[in-house]
Amino acid sequence: MDGLVDACKVPCVYKSFGCERYVDQHSLAKHSSRCVHAPCYCYECTPPFEGSPASLVHHLTTPSVTHYWPAAVNIKYETCYLFAVSESLEDHRRLLVTEEDSSIFPLAMGTSKAHAARHPVSVVCVRGNAADTDMRPVYRCVLTVTAPPRYEGALAASITLTETVPSCSVPGNVDMEDAWYDFHPKMVHEDSKEVDLVICITKSNVHH
């Protein structure tokens, strides 16, 4: 009987989200923990949203939801894009969607619970089974923050950081305490009250 059970193939638990694999019963748990079709979640709404990354973009950018993000911005890998992010945090989020494979990268600026004066900036990749990084593409982001012209010479004209992009299956749970960069107040443009961020995302081969 054990042999018959092991030989029995069952559909992936994420079949409704696009996985067409049938796997051995004894391998189902392992497959499910690494399946690229695992859904993403939004717990800010009632009932909680559960769906593919593509449907999550539609959910977050629908004006009727309370946590509405601005319309998604199409980008290409290895291409630099300038984003003017509001210091007031009223317009501080962008959903970046790559044209090559529709990967989703929320760009967010927030506040620190521990340090009220901090304005951390973070970029993450939205994908199901975010904790599983084996056999998955590795993304890196080059973030450049440019100072207003009046401060050139007084501090660095720009600051550039290159970081590996972490994964997240729940965009609302991004930990801003562990964000990449806290911008200097002098980086804010007086007239617009915005910070100029230049973002470039690259994609490399899988880990193994």
mmCIF file of C-alpha atoms in Angstrom:
data_model
loop_
_atom_site.group_PDB
_atom_site.id
_atom_site.type_symbol
_atom_site.label_atom_id
_atom_site.label_comp_id
_atom_site.label_asym_id
_atom_site.label_seq_id
_atom_site.Cartn_x
_atom_site.Cartn_y
_atom_site.Cartn_z
ATOM 1 C CA MET A 1 0.000 0.000 0.000
ATOM 2 C CA ASP A 2 2.869 2.371 0.812
ATOM 3 C CA GLY A 3 4.201 1.824 -2.689
ATOM 4 C CA LEU A 4 0.851 2.606 -4.267
ATOM 5 C CA VAL A 5 0.527 5.802 -2.224
ATOM 6 C CA ASP A 6 4.049 6.909 -3.164
ATOM 7 C CA ALA A 7 3.357 6.249 -6.851
ATOM 8 C CA CYS A 8 0.148 8.257 -6.808
ATOM 9 C CA LYS A 9 0.544 11.649 -8.466
ATOM 10 C CA VAL A 10 -1.572 14.556 -7.341
ATOM 11 C CA PRO A 11 -1.942 18.102 -8.640
ATOM 12 C CA CYS A 12 0.007 20.881 -6.972
ATOM 13 C CA VAL A 13 -1.938 22.692 -4.264
ATOM 14 C CA TYR A 14 -1.331 25.868 -6.277
ATOM 15 C CA LYS A 15 -3.016 24.557 -9.412
ATOM 16 C CA SER A 16 -5.551 27.377 -9.307
ATOM 17 C CA PHE A 17 -2.672 29.859 -9.443
ATOM 18 C CA GLY A 18 -1.157 28.390 -12.599
ATOM 19 C CA CYS A 19 0.950 25.381 -11.611
ATOM 20 C CA GLU A 20 0.302 22.432 -13.952
ATOM 21 C CA ARG A 21 2.642 19.995 -12.187
ATOM 22 C CA TYR A 22 1.496 16.618 -10.876
ATOM 23 C CA VAL A 23 3.856 15.292 -8.213
ATOM 24 C CA ASP A 24 4.228 12.172 -6.097
ATOM 25 C CA GLN A 25 2.189 12.272 -2.918
ATOM 26 C CA HIS A 26 5.290 12.040 -0.729
ATOM 27 C CA SER A 27 6.917 14.960 -2.612
ATOM 28 C CA LEU A 28 3.910 17.275 -2.465
ATOM 29 C CA ALA A 29 4.969 19.180 0.657
ATOM 30 C CA LYS A 30 8.491 19.797 -0.677
ATOM 31 C CA HIS A 31 7.179 20.908 -4.068
ATOM 32 C CA SER A 32 4.605 23.222 -2.491
ATOM 33 C CA SER A 33 7.267 24.889 -0.339
ATOM 34 C CA ARG A 34 9.251 25.794 -3.468
ATOM 35 C CA CYS A 35 6.584 26.196 -6.141
ATOM 36 C CA VAL A 36 7.023 29.418 -8.125
ATOM 37 C CA HIS A 37 3.238 29.629 -8.497
ATOM 38 C CA ALA A 38 2.697 30.048 -4.754
ATOM 39 C CA PRO A 39 0.401 33.048 -4.225
ATOM 40 C CA CYS A 40 1.128 36.454 -2.757
ATOM 41 C CA TYR A 41 -1.038 37.999 -0.069
ATOM 42 C CA CYS A 42 -2.538 41.273 1.060
ATOM 43 C CA TYR A 43 -3.734 41.307 4.652
ATOM 44 C CA GLU A 44 -4.695 44.994 4.630
ATOM 45 C CA CYS A 45 -8.119 44.206 3.168
ATOM 46 C CA THR A 46 -11.085 42.118 4.335
ATOM 47 C CA PRO A 47 -11.237 39.325 3.396
ATOM 48 C CA PRO A 48 -7.471 38.983 2.833
ATOM 49 C CA PHE A 49 -6.389 38.879 -0.804
ATOM 50 C CA GLU A 50 -4.628 35.770 -2.141
ATOM 51 C CA GLY A 51 -3.442 35.495 -5.719
ATOM 52 C CA SER A 52 -0.669 35.529 -8.293
ATOM 53 C CA PRO A 53 1.783 38.467 -8.456
ATOM 54 C CA ALA A 54 0.012 39.725 -11.597
ATOM 55 C CA SER A 55 -3.385 39.723 -9.897
ATOM 56 C CA LEU A 56 -1.824 41.371 -6.846
ATOM 57 C CA VAL A 57 -0.757 44.313 -9.026
ATOM 58 C CA HIS A 58 -4.342 44.700 -10.230
ATOM 59 C CA HIS A 59 -5.597 44.458 -6.654
ATOM 60 C CA LEU A 60 -3.224 47.092 -5.276
ATOM 61 C CA THR A 61 -3.747 49.554 -8.125
ATOM 62 C CA THR A 62 -7.547 49.404 -8.086
ATOM 63 C CA PRO A 63 -8.781 52.805 -6.803
ATOM 64 C CA SER A 64 -11.575 51.250 -4.744
ATOM 65 C CA VAL A 65 -9.268 49.626 -2.203
ATOM 66 C CA THR A 66 -8.144 51.591 0.836
ATOM 67 C CA HIS A 67 -4.448 50.850 0.367
ATOM 68 C CA TYR A 68 -4.408 52.034 -3.233
ATOM 69 C CA TRP A 69 -0.975 52.274 -4.857
ATOM 70 C CA PRO A 70 -0.350 54.511 -7.892
ATOM 71 C CA ALA A 71 -0.559 52.827 -11.281
ATOM 72 C CA ALA A 72 2.199 50.315 -11.977
ATOM 73 C CA VAL A 73 5.277 51.616 -13.802
ATOM 74 C CA ASN A 74 6.737 49.441 -16.561
ATOM 75 C CA ILE A 75 10.528 49.157 -16.455
ATOM 76 C CA LYS A 76 13.286 47.161 -18.138
ATOM 77 C CA TYR A 77 16.206 45.398 -16.524
ATOM 78 C CA GLU A 78 19.570 47.202 -16.623
ATOM 79 C CA THR A 79 17.849 50.518 -17.371
ATOM 80 C CA CYS A 80 17.956 53.535 -15.058
ATOM 81 C CA TYR A 81 14.754 55.328 -14.064
ATOM 82 C CA LEU A 82 14.314 58.563 -12.148
ATOM 83 C CA PHE A 83 11.598 58.725 -9.498
ATOM 84 C CA ALA A 84 10.709 61.864 -7.574
ATOM 85 C CA VAL A 85 9.512 60.614 -4.186
ATOM 86 C CA SER A 86 7.566 62.943 -1.907
ATOM 87 C CA GLU A 87 9.079 63.742 1.481
ATOM 88 C CA SER A 88 5.568 64.146 2.875
ATOM 89 C CA LEU A 89 4.928 60.428 2.264
ATOM 90 C CA GLU A 90 1.619 61.274 0.562
ATOM 91 C CA ASP A 91 2.881 59.813 -2.713
ATOM 92 C CA HIS A 92 5.704 57.577 -1.610
ATOM 93 C CA ARG A 93 5.053 54.231 -3.279
ATOM 94 C CA ARG A 94 5.547 52.835 -6.769
ATOM 95 C CA LEU A 95 4.927 49.381 -8.215
ATOM 96 C CA LEU A 96 7.689 48.645 -10.721
ATOM 97 C CA VAL A 97 6.820 45.863 -13.190
ATOM 98 C CA THR A 98 9.460 44.539 -15.586
ATOM 99 C CA GLU A 99 8.500 44.283 -19.244
ATOM 100 C CA GLU A 100 10.650 41.189 -19.794
ATOM 101 C CA ASP A 101 8.966 38.805 -17.317
ATOM 102 C CA SER A 102 6.400 40.864 -15.331
ATOM 103 C CA SER A 103 8.362 40.629 -12.080
ATOM 104 C CA ILE A 104 7.109 43.101 -9.463
ATOM 105 C CA PHE A 105 9.294 45.414 -7.388
ATOM 106 C CA PRO A 106 7.560 47.747 -4.918
ATOM 107 C CA LEU A 107 9.561 50.902 -4.266
ATOM 108 C CA ALA A 108 8.576 52.384 -0.921
ATOM 109 C CA MET A 109 9.651 55.169 1.377
ATOM 110 C CA GLY A 110 8.415 55.138 4.933
ATOM 111 C CA THR A 111 9.121 56.204 8.467
ATOM 112 C CA SER A 112 11.074 54.510 11.198
ATOM 113 C CA LYS A 113 9.288 53.527 14.397
ATOM 114 C CA ALA A 114 12.526 53.818 16.333
ATOM 115 C CA HIS A 115 13.712 57.083 14.752
ATOM 116 C CA ALA A 116 10.933 59.499 13.763
ATOM 117 C CA ALA A 117 13.278 61.695 11.691
ATOM 118 C CA ARG A 118 14.385 58.838 9.473
ATOM 119 C CA HIS A 119 12.900 58.323 6.010
ATOM 120 C CA PRO A 120 14.071 54.865 4.895
ATOM 121 C CA VAL A 121 13.876 53.737 1.257
ATOM 122 C CA SER A 122 13.346 50.105 0.286
ATOM 123 C CA VAL A 123 12.949 47.963 -2.857
ATOM 124 C CA VAL A 124 11.730 44.344 -2.684
ATOM 125 C CA CYS A 125 10.698 41.642 -5.143
ATOM 126 C CA VAL A 126 7.174 40.273 -4.762
ATOM 127 C CA ARG A 127 6.946 36.528 -5.286
ATOM 128 C CA GLY A 128 5.363 33.574 -3.552
ATOM 129 C CA ASN A 129 7.516 31.315 -1.371
ATOM 130 C CA ALA A 130 9.716 34.330 -0.791
ATOM 131 C CA ALA A 131 11.871 32.497 1.752
ATOM 132 C CA ASP A 132 13.012 29.967 -0.871
ATOM 133 C CA THR A 133 15.899 31.563 -2.756
ATOM 134 C CA ASP A 134 17.397 28.356 -4.182
ATOM 135 C CA MET A 135 16.945 27.923 -7.920
ATOM 136 C CA ARG A 136 15.423 31.392 -8.183
ATOM 137 C CA PRO A 137 16.652 34.461 -10.075
ATOM 138 C CA VAL A 138 18.787 36.882 -8.097
ATOM 139 C CA TYR A 139 17.914 40.567 -8.438
ATOM 140 C CA ARG A 140 20.129 43.504 -7.615
ATOM 141 C CA CYS A 141 19.246 47.153 -7.459
ATOM 142 C CA VAL A 142 21.456 50.178 -7.920
ATOM 143 C CA LEU A 143 19.961 53.089 -5.992
ATOM 144 C CA THR A 144 21.303 56.598 -6.546
ATOM 145 C CA VAL A 145 20.114 59.602 -4.539
ATOM 146 C CA THR A 146 21.050 62.980 -6.031
ATOM 147 C CA ALA A 147 21.450 66.145 -3.954
ATOM 148 C CA PRO A 148 19.847 69.460 -5.006
ATOM 149 C CA PRO A 149 22.289 71.739 -6.908
ATOM 150 C CA ARG A 150 22.501 74.209 -4.009
ATOM 151 C CA TYR A 151 24.283 71.604 -1.888
ATOM 152 C CA GLU A 152 26.779 70.320 -4.421
ATOM 153 C CA GLY A 153 30.163 70.687 -2.807
ATOM 154 C CA ALA A 154 28.666 70.864 0.688
ATOM 155 C CA LEU A 155 28.031 67.122 0.654
ATOM 156 C CA ALA A 156 28.353 64.361 -1.909
ATOM 157 C CA ALA A 157 26.493 65.286 -5.095
ATOM 158 C CA SER A 158 25.032 61.782 -5.124
ATOM 159 C CA ILE A 159 25.083 58.571 -3.134
ATOM 160 C CA THR A 160 24.969 55.215 -4.919
ATOM 161 C CA LEU A 161 24.222 51.865 -3.278
ATOM 162 C CA THR A 162 24.101 48.406 -4.843
ATOM 163 C CA GLU A 163 22.106 45.836 -2.905
ATOM 164 C CA THR A 164 20.619 42.384 -3.443
ATOM 165 C CA VAL A 165 16.844 42.756 -3.641
ATOM 166 C CA PRO A 166 15.063 40.759 -0.900
ATOM 167 C CA SER A 167 11.899 38.804 -1.661
ATOM 168 C CA CYS A 168 8.521 39.300 -0.034
ATOM 169 C CA SER A 169 5.150 37.602 -0.539
ATOM 170 C CA VAL A 170 3.246 40.244 1.460
ATOM 171 C CA PRO A 171 4.136 43.793 0.294
ATOM 172 C CA GLY A 172 2.497 45.374 3.330
ATOM 173 C CA ASN A 173 4.932 43.551 5.613
ATOM 174 C CA VAL A 174 8.104 45.177 4.270
ATOM 175 C CA ASP A 175 10.367 45.920 7.252
ATOM 176 C CA MET A 176 11.341 49.580 6.873
ATOM 177 C CA GLU A 177 13.589 49.284 9.943
ATOM 178 C CA ASP A 178 15.898 47.164 7.786
ATOM 179 C CA ALA A 179 15.700 49.406 4.712
ATOM 180 C CA TRP A 180 18.682 50.171 2.554
ATOM 181 C CA TYR A 181 19.078 53.892 2.862
ATOM 182 C CA ASP A 182 17.995 56.822 5.044
ATOM 183 C CA PHE A 183 18.290 60.008 3.052
ATOM 184 C CA HIS A 184 19.912 63.152 4.442
ATOM 185 C CA PRO A 185 17.453 66.068 4.891
ATOM 186 C CA LYS A 186 19.597 68.107 2.505
ATOM 187 C CA MET A 187 18.742 65.623 -0.251
ATOM 188 C CA VAL A 188 15.196 67.043 -0.314
ATOM 189 C CA HIS A 189 14.494 69.673 -2.992
ATOM 190 C CA GLU A 190 13.059 72.752 -1.297
ATOM 191 C CA ASP A 191 10.675 73.710 -4.094
ATOM 192 C CA SER A 192 9.079 70.291 -4.677
ATOM 193 C CA LYS A 193 9.726 68.678 -1.271
ATOM 194 C CA GLU A 194 10.803 65.582 -3.190
ATOM 195 C CA VAL A 195 13.840 63.329 -3.232
ATOM 196 C CA ASP A 196 15.279 62.257 -6.592
ATOM 197 C CA LEU A 197 15.915 58.510 -6.699
ATOM 198 C CA VAL A 198 17.478 56.740 -9.674
ATOM 199 C CA ILE A 199 16.681 53.020 -9.739
ATOM 200 C CA CYS A 200 18.285 50.324 -11.896
ATOM 201 C CA ILE A 201 17.368 46.654 -11.384
ATOM 202 C CA THR A 202 19.383 43.773 -12.809
ATOM 203 C CA LYS A 203 18.590 40.057 -13.021
ATOM 204 C CA SER A 204 21.217 37.332 -12.791
ATOM 205 C CA ASN A 205 21.145 33.560 -13.103
ATOM 206 C CA VAL A 206 19.713 31.273 -10.436
ATOM 207 C CA HIS A 207 21.789 30.378 -7.389
ATOM 208 C CA HIS A 208 22.509 26.802 -8.493
#
